[in-house]
Structures are given as structure tokens and as C-alpha cells.
Amino acid sequence: MLRTLSRFVGLAFLAGLIIPPIAALVTKRRFDDEGRGAFEPEANDLDTALIFEGGEYASSAPAFTGGELLTWYGGGRLDLRGATLAPGGADLRIRAIFGGVQLVVPTTWRVEAITTTPMMGGVANATTAPADPDAPVLRVSVLAVFGGVAIANEAGAPVFETDIGEVIREATEAAQGAVEEATAGARQAAAEAHKASAKAHEAAPEPAG
């Protein structure tokens, strides 16, 4: 009984490690199939997914309204200094899951950032608020799960030369390794189940004639 329980706990722990990267891969393929997720520099409303990838992205949107940005085992930098906010401001929703992103915004924008149900992550707003009370507002809502968002007025060093880039690389390598391990484990489990079924069939008593 104890051996069975230990094996169950071990399988549950392994599942906790491999399910997130597998889900990320499935999501990435779905986005690719739907023609979604790519970054469009002139898009006023983002629908961008950085899954197992990252880099430097710069927006030139003429009336930026926000949209959705997903970073999952990936991330990078989104530079909004070349974009213009819509008259009513913008609402940018970011999901940072085992990844992260740096937002760079103009000094003329006011940034309001909140984190919803953070889990080992969050958002850091290091921008300087403009003196103009009527300055356009960028509202950033972040869901952080082992990830985060940094907001600043300056870009700093290239993101992949910083700790953020190292975290993204390590997370990506770990996720891909977990997927390979999960595939091998699934094949082994299927083989063991087949053997157990064959043994059970052999041990079953012959039906009475």
C-alpha cells in the first residue's frame, strides 16, 4: 500500500512539472494554426503570444488601445515609445507565466499597474509620473505565475544580456526537457500497461465449458 502511495505521489509530482510546458506547446500550436500571436508593430490592439521565444519588439501604433500579451516560457522587451495612445488611454493585459517582459513607455504617459492573483511573481513600475494631470494613461493588468513585468522609461541593456534573459533561457530549456521526458514516460507507461493487461489475460481462469 505504501509503495503504491509513494508511486502515486511521484507521478503527481511529475505531472505538475510536465503539464505546464505541454500546455504551453499546445497553446502555441493552436495560436499558429489560428494565425494569431505574432507581434504587429502598427497594431493598435495587441494579440501577441511569446511562447518559447522572445526578443526586442517596438510598437508604432497610431492609436494604441492595449490588448493582450502572453509570455509563457518566453518574453522580451516591448518598447512603446514610438506609439501614440488612444484618446481614452489604453488597457494592456499581460499574462506572465514562467517568463517575463519589460515595458518601455514614454515619459509623457502615466502608468497605472496592478497585479491580479500573483503567484511567485508580480509587476514593478519604475516609471516617473508626468506633471501634466491630463497625461494619457496606460493601464496595465498583470497575471503573474512564476514570472513578472518590469515597466520603465528607459530600455537599458539588451534584455537577453540581463537576468531576465537568463531566466527565459533556463525556463525554455527546462520546459523542453520536461516535454521530452513526458513523452518517453508516456511511452513506457503504455508499454507497462500493455504488459500488465497481457499478464491479467493469461492469469484469468478459462470459462467453464
mmCIF file of C-alpha atoms in Angstrom:
data_model
loop_
_atom_site.group_PDB
_atom_site.id
_atom_site.type_symbol
_atom_site.label_atom_id
_atom_site.label_comp_id
_atom_site.label_asym_id
_atom_site.label_seq_id
_atom_site.Cartn_x
_atom_site.Cartn_y
_atom_site.Cartn_z
ATOM 1 C CA MET A 1 0.000 0.000 0.000
ATOM 2 C CA LEU A 2 2.808 2.403 0.968
ATOM 3 C CA ARG A 3 4.675 1.612 -2.237
ATOM 4 C CA THR A 4 1.568 2.322 -4.281
ATOM 5 C CA LEU A 5 1.001 5.614 -2.470
ATOM 6 C CA SER A 6 4.633 6.681 -2.988
ATOM 7 C CA ARG A 7 4.369 5.883 -6.674
ATOM 8 C CA PHE A 8 1.151 7.894 -6.934
ATOM 9 C CA VAL A 9 2.754 10.898 -5.210
ATOM 10 C CA GLY A 10 5.753 10.640 -7.526
ATOM 11 C CA LEU A 11 3.537 10.548 -10.610
ATOM 12 C CA ALA A 12 1.545 13.520 -9.331
ATOM 13 C CA PHE A 13 4.756 15.494 -8.783
ATOM 14 C CA LEU A 14 5.991 14.599 -12.268
ATOM 15 C CA ALA A 15 2.660 15.651 -13.743
ATOM 16 C CA GLY A 16 2.992 19.019 -12.001
ATOM 17 C CA LEU A 17 6.322 19.520 -13.755
ATOM 18 C CA ILE A 18 5.358 18.420 -17.251
ATOM 19 C CA ILE A 19 1.785 19.677 -17.627
ATOM 20 C CA PRO A 20 2.647 23.442 -17.840
ATOM 21 C CA PRO A 21 5.199 23.116 -20.696
ATOM 22 C CA ILE A 22 2.953 20.685 -22.573
ATOM 23 C CA ALA A 23 0.055 23.124 -22.204
ATOM 24 C CA ALA A 24 2.329 25.902 -23.479
ATOM 25 C CA LEU A 25 3.252 23.881 -26.561
ATOM 26 C CA VAL A 26 -0.406 23.077 -27.260
ATOM 27 C CA THR A 27 -1.336 26.747 -26.915
ATOM 28 C CA LYS A 28 1.485 27.831 -29.213
ATOM 29 C CA ARG A 29 0.400 25.364 -31.907
ATOM 30 C CA ARG A 30 -3.226 26.489 -31.573
ATOM 31 C CA PHE A 31 -2.216 30.134 -31.965
ATOM 32 C CA ASP A 32 -0.104 29.247 -35.005
ATOM 33 C CA ASP A 33 -2.994 27.336 -36.571
ATOM 34 C CA GLU A 34 -5.346 30.287 -35.976
ATOM 35 C CA GLY A 35 -2.844 32.786 -37.360
ATOM 36 C CA ARG A 36 -2.629 34.572 -34.016
ATOM 37 C CA GLY A 37 0.087 35.527 -31.580
ATOM 38 C CA ALA A 38 2.519 37.339 -33.870
ATOM 39 C CA PHE A 39 3.619 40.847 -32.914
ATOM 40 C CA GLU A 40 2.367 43.547 -35.287
ATOM 41 C CA PRO A 41 4.271 46.859 -34.852
ATOM 42 C CA GLU A 42 1.387 49.032 -36.115
ATOM 43 C CA ALA A 43 -1.413 47.177 -34.300
ATOM 44 C CA ASN A 44 -3.477 49.393 -32.022
ATOM 45 C CA ASP A 45 -4.806 46.361 -30.160
ATOM 46 C CA LEU A 46 -2.240 43.644 -29.446
ATOM 47 C CA ASP A 47 -2.907 39.928 -29.677
ATOM 48 C CA THR A 48 0.639 38.722 -29.068
ATOM 49 C CA ALA A 49 1.911 35.452 -27.597
ATOM 50 C CA LEU A 50 5.598 34.909 -26.803
ATOM 51 C CA ILE A 51 5.730 31.179 -26.088
ATOM 52 C CA PHE A 52 9.173 29.537 -26.042
ATOM 53 C CA GLU A 53 10.517 32.652 -27.738
ATOM 54 C CA GLY A 54 11.433 36.244 -27.081
ATOM 55 C CA GLY A 55 13.207 39.314 -28.357
ATOM 56 C CA GLU A 56 13.039 43.078 -28.778
ATOM 57 C CA TYR A 57 9.723 44.494 -30.037
ATOM 58 C CA ALA A 58 8.863 48.128 -30.814
ATOM 59 C CA SER A 59 5.351 49.469 -31.386
ATOM 60 C CA SER A 60 4.490 52.283 -33.784
ATOM 61 C CA ALA A 61 0.717 52.118 -33.241
ATOM 62 C CA PRO A 62 -1.045 55.376 -34.180
ATOM 63 C CA ALA A 63 -3.823 54.946 -31.572
ATOM 64 C CA PHE A 64 -2.714 52.286 -29.099
ATOM 65 C CA THR A 65 -5.587 50.824 -27.080
ATOM 66 C CA GLY A 66 -3.749 47.941 -25.349
ATOM 67 C CA GLY A 67 -4.844 44.376 -25.944
ATOM 68 C CA GLU A 68 -3.392 41.061 -24.820
ATOM 69 C CA LEU A 69 0.221 39.991 -24.337
ATOM 70 C CA LEU A 70 1.045 36.438 -23.249
ATOM 71 C CA THR A 71 4.555 35.451 -22.193
ATOM 72 C CA TRP A 72 4.878 31.738 -21.426
ATOM 73 C CA TYR A 73 8.358 30.272 -21.110
ATOM 74 C CA GLY A 74 9.415 33.327 -23.066
ATOM 75 C CA GLY A 75 9.347 37.097 -23.094
ATOM 76 C CA GLY A 76 11.491 40.051 -24.008
ATOM 77 C CA ARG A 77 11.051 43.793 -24.269
ATOM 78 C CA LEU A 78 8.109 45.770 -25.646
ATOM 79 C CA ASP A 79 9.090 49.360 -26.452
ATOM 80 C CA LEU A 80 6.063 51.655 -26.660
ATOM 81 C CA ARG A 81 7.959 54.938 -27.029
ATOM 82 C CA GLY A 82 7.149 55.059 -30.744
ATOM 83 C CA ALA A 83 3.416 54.510 -30.183
ATOM 84 C CA THR A 84 0.637 57.043 -29.620
ATOM 85 C CA LEU A 85 -2.042 56.344 -27.029
ATOM 86 C CA ALA A 86 -5.710 56.433 -27.991
ATOM 87 C CA PRO A 87 -7.613 59.445 -26.587
ATOM 88 C CA GLY A 88 -9.198 57.298 -23.880
ATOM 89 C CA GLY A 89 -5.908 55.694 -22.882
ATOM 90 C CA ALA A 90 -5.082 52.016 -23.175
ATOM 91 C CA ASP A 91 -5.740 48.799 -21.286
ATOM 92 C CA LEU A 92 -2.941 46.254 -21.696
ATOM 93 C CA ARG A 93 -3.469 42.823 -20.173
ATOM 94 C CA ILE A 94 -0.331 40.738 -19.656
ATOM 95 C CA ARG A 95 -0.060 37.114 -18.584
ATOM 96 C CA ALA A 96 3.484 36.279 -17.486
ATOM 97 C CA ILE A 97 3.776 32.525 -16.910
ATOM 98 C CA PHE A 98 7.291 31.230 -16.292
ATOM 99 C CA GLY A 99 8.516 34.236 -18.254
ATOM 100 C CA GLY A 100 8.588 37.984 -18.265
ATOM 101 C CA VAL A 101 8.631 41.191 -20.227
ATOM 102 C CA GLN A 102 9.970 44.706 -19.873
ATOM 103 C CA LEU A 103 7.689 47.533 -20.975
ATOM 104 C CA VAL A 104 9.331 50.793 -22.016
ATOM 105 C CA VAL A 105 6.953 53.766 -22.126
ATOM 106 C CA PRO A 106 7.347 57.485 -22.926
ATOM 107 C CA THR A 107 7.848 59.919 -20.064
ATOM 108 C CA THR A 108 4.649 61.682 -21.187
ATOM 109 C CA TRP A 109 2.481 58.657 -20.295
ATOM 110 C CA ARG A 110 1.005 57.965 -16.896
ATOM 111 C CA VAL A 111 1.154 54.267 -15.969
ATOM 112 C CA GLU A 112 -1.303 52.521 -13.657
ATOM 113 C CA ALA A 113 -0.193 48.955 -12.977
ATOM 114 C CA ILE A 114 -1.893 46.244 -10.941
ATOM 115 C CA THR A 115 -1.231 42.555 -10.359
ATOM 116 C CA THR A 116 -4.086 40.071 -10.153
ATOM 117 C CA THR A 117 -3.633 36.931 -8.032
ATOM 118 C CA PRO A 118 0.180 36.831 -8.268
ATOM 119 C CA MET A 119 1.968 33.519 -7.661
ATOM 120 C CA MET A 120 5.719 33.889 -7.175
ATOM 121 C CA GLY A 121 5.772 36.933 -9.453
ATOM 122 C CA GLY A 122 4.432 40.422 -9.946
ATOM 123 C CA VAL A 123 4.884 43.808 -11.588
ATOM 124 C CA ALA A 124 7.446 46.555 -10.897
ATOM 125 C CA ASN A 125 6.604 50.072 -12.071
ATOM 126 C CA ALA A 126 9.716 52.261 -12.149
ATOM 127 C CA THR A 127 8.307 54.996 -14.402
ATOM 128 C CA THR A 128 8.272 58.665 -13.484
ATOM 129 C CA ALA A 129 4.773 60.150 -13.406
ATOM 130 C CA PRO A 130 4.384 63.197 -15.699
ATOM 131 C CA ALA A 131 3.479 66.539 -14.145
ATOM 132 C CA ASP A 132 0.559 67.006 -16.529
ATOM 133 C CA PRO A 133 -2.624 65.802 -14.745
ATOM 134 C CA ASP A 134 -4.254 65.219 -18.135
ATOM 135 C CA ALA A 135 -1.437 62.996 -19.393
ATOM 136 C CA PRO A 136 -2.621 59.905 -21.309
ATOM 137 C CA VAL A 137 -2.932 56.774 -19.155
ATOM 138 C CA LEU A 138 -1.675 53.277 -19.842
ATOM 139 C CA ARG A 139 -3.463 50.811 -17.575
ATOM 140 C CA VAL A 140 -1.518 47.553 -17.205
ATOM 141 C CA SER A 141 -3.106 44.478 -15.621
ATOM 142 C CA VAL A 142 -0.699 41.614 -14.932
ATOM 143 C CA LEU A 143 -1.376 37.984 -14.120
ATOM 144 C CA ALA A 144 1.996 36.681 -12.920
ATOM 145 C CA VAL A 145 2.710 32.993 -12.321
ATOM 146 C CA PHE A 146 6.420 32.458 -11.683
ATOM 147 C CA GLY A 147 7.004 35.468 -13.918
ATOM 148 C CA GLY A 148 6.794 39.214 -13.959
ATOM 149 C CA VAL A 149 6.671 42.555 -15.729
ATOM 150 C CA ALA A 150 9.047 45.494 -15.340
ATOM 151 C CA ILE A 151 7.905 48.928 -16.542
ATOM 152 C CA ALA A 152 10.380 51.757 -17.110
ATOM 153 C CA ASN A 153 11.047 54.891 -19.167
ATOM 154 C CA GLU A 154 14.463 53.679 -20.331
ATOM 155 C CA ALA A 155 15.300 50.463 -22.148
ATOM 156 C CA GLY A 156 18.654 49.738 -20.513
ATOM 157 C CA ALA A 157 20.749 46.784 -21.649
ATOM 158 C CA PRO A 158 19.501 44.308 -24.260
ATOM 159 C CA VAL A 159 17.053 42.060 -22.444
ATOM 160 C CA PHE A 160 18.869 38.827 -23.275
ATOM 161 C CA GLU A 161 22.052 40.157 -21.680
ATOM 162 C CA THR A 162 20.235 40.567 -18.358
ATOM 163 C CA ASP A 163 18.963 38.228 -15.667
ATOM 164 C CA ILE A 164 15.538 38.218 -17.346
ATOM 165 C CA GLY A 165 17.033 36.733 -20.485
ATOM 166 C CA GLU A 166 18.839 34.074 -18.469
ATOM 167 C CA VAL A 167 15.613 33.129 -16.698
ATOM 168 C CA ILE A 168 13.824 32.823 -20.041
ATOM 169 C CA ARG A 169 16.566 30.627 -21.492
ATOM 170 C CA GLU A 170 16.667 28.363 -18.446
ATOM 171 C CA ALA A 171 12.864 28.072 -18.315
ATOM 172 C CA THR A 172 12.686 27.233 -22.008
ATOM 173 C CA GLU A 173 15.364 24.549 -21.760
ATOM 174 C CA ALA A 174 13.717 23.058 -18.665
ATOM 175 C CA ALA A 175 10.306 23.039 -20.336
ATOM 176 C CA GLN A 176 11.565 21.374 -23.494
ATOM 177 C CA GLY A 177 13.391 18.772 -21.395
ATOM 178 C CA ALA A 178 10.213 18.120 -19.422
ATOM 179 C CA VAL A 179 8.242 17.583 -22.626
ATOM 180 C CA GLU A 180 10.805 15.067 -23.888
ATOM 181 C CA GLU A 181 10.748 13.284 -20.517
ATOM 182 C CA ALA A 182 6.949 13.257 -20.506
ATOM 183 C CA THR A 183 6.861 11.726 -23.984
ATOM 184 C CA ALA A 184 9.294 8.994 -23.004
ATOM 185 C CA GLY A 185 7.414 8.377 -19.750
ATOM 186 C CA ALA A 186 4.094 8.118 -21.558
ATOM 187 C CA ARG A 187 5.507 5.521 -23.935
ATOM 188 C CA GLN A 188 6.947 3.499 -21.050
ATOM 189 C CA ALA A 189 3.676 3.687 -19.116
ATOM 190 C CA ALA A 190 1.770 2.495 -22.184
ATOM 191 C CA ALA A 191 4.165 -0.429 -22.602
ATOM 192 C CA GLU A 192 3.826 -1.393 -18.925
ATOM 193 C CA ALA A 193 0.043 -1.166 -19.130
ATOM 194 C CA HIS A 194 0.089 -3.435 -22.180
ATOM 195 C CA LYS A 195 2.248 -5.988 -20.346
ATOM 196 C CA ALA A 196 0.012 -5.878 -17.265
ATOM 197 C CA SER A 197 -3.065 -6.383 -19.425
ATOM 198 C CA ALA A 198 -1.436 -9.367 -21.145
ATOM 199 C CA LYS A 199 -0.498 -10.943 -17.805
ATOM 200 C CA ALA A 200 -4.003 -10.414 -16.439
ATOM 201 C CA HIS A 201 -5.441 -12.053 -19.521
ATOM 202 C CA GLU A 202 -3.109 -15.060 -19.122
ATOM 203 C CA ALA A 203 -3.950 -15.415 -15.417
ATOM 204 C CA ALA A 204 -7.692 -15.235 -15.969
ATOM 205 C CA PRO A 205 -9.383 -18.637 -15.485
ATOM 206 C CA GLU A 206 -10.740 -20.385 -18.533
ATOM 207 C CA PRO A 207 -14.523 -20.103 -18.827
ATOM 208 C CA ALA A 208 -16.384 -23.247 -17.805
ATOM 209 C CA GLY A 209 -17.315 -25.433 -20.761
#
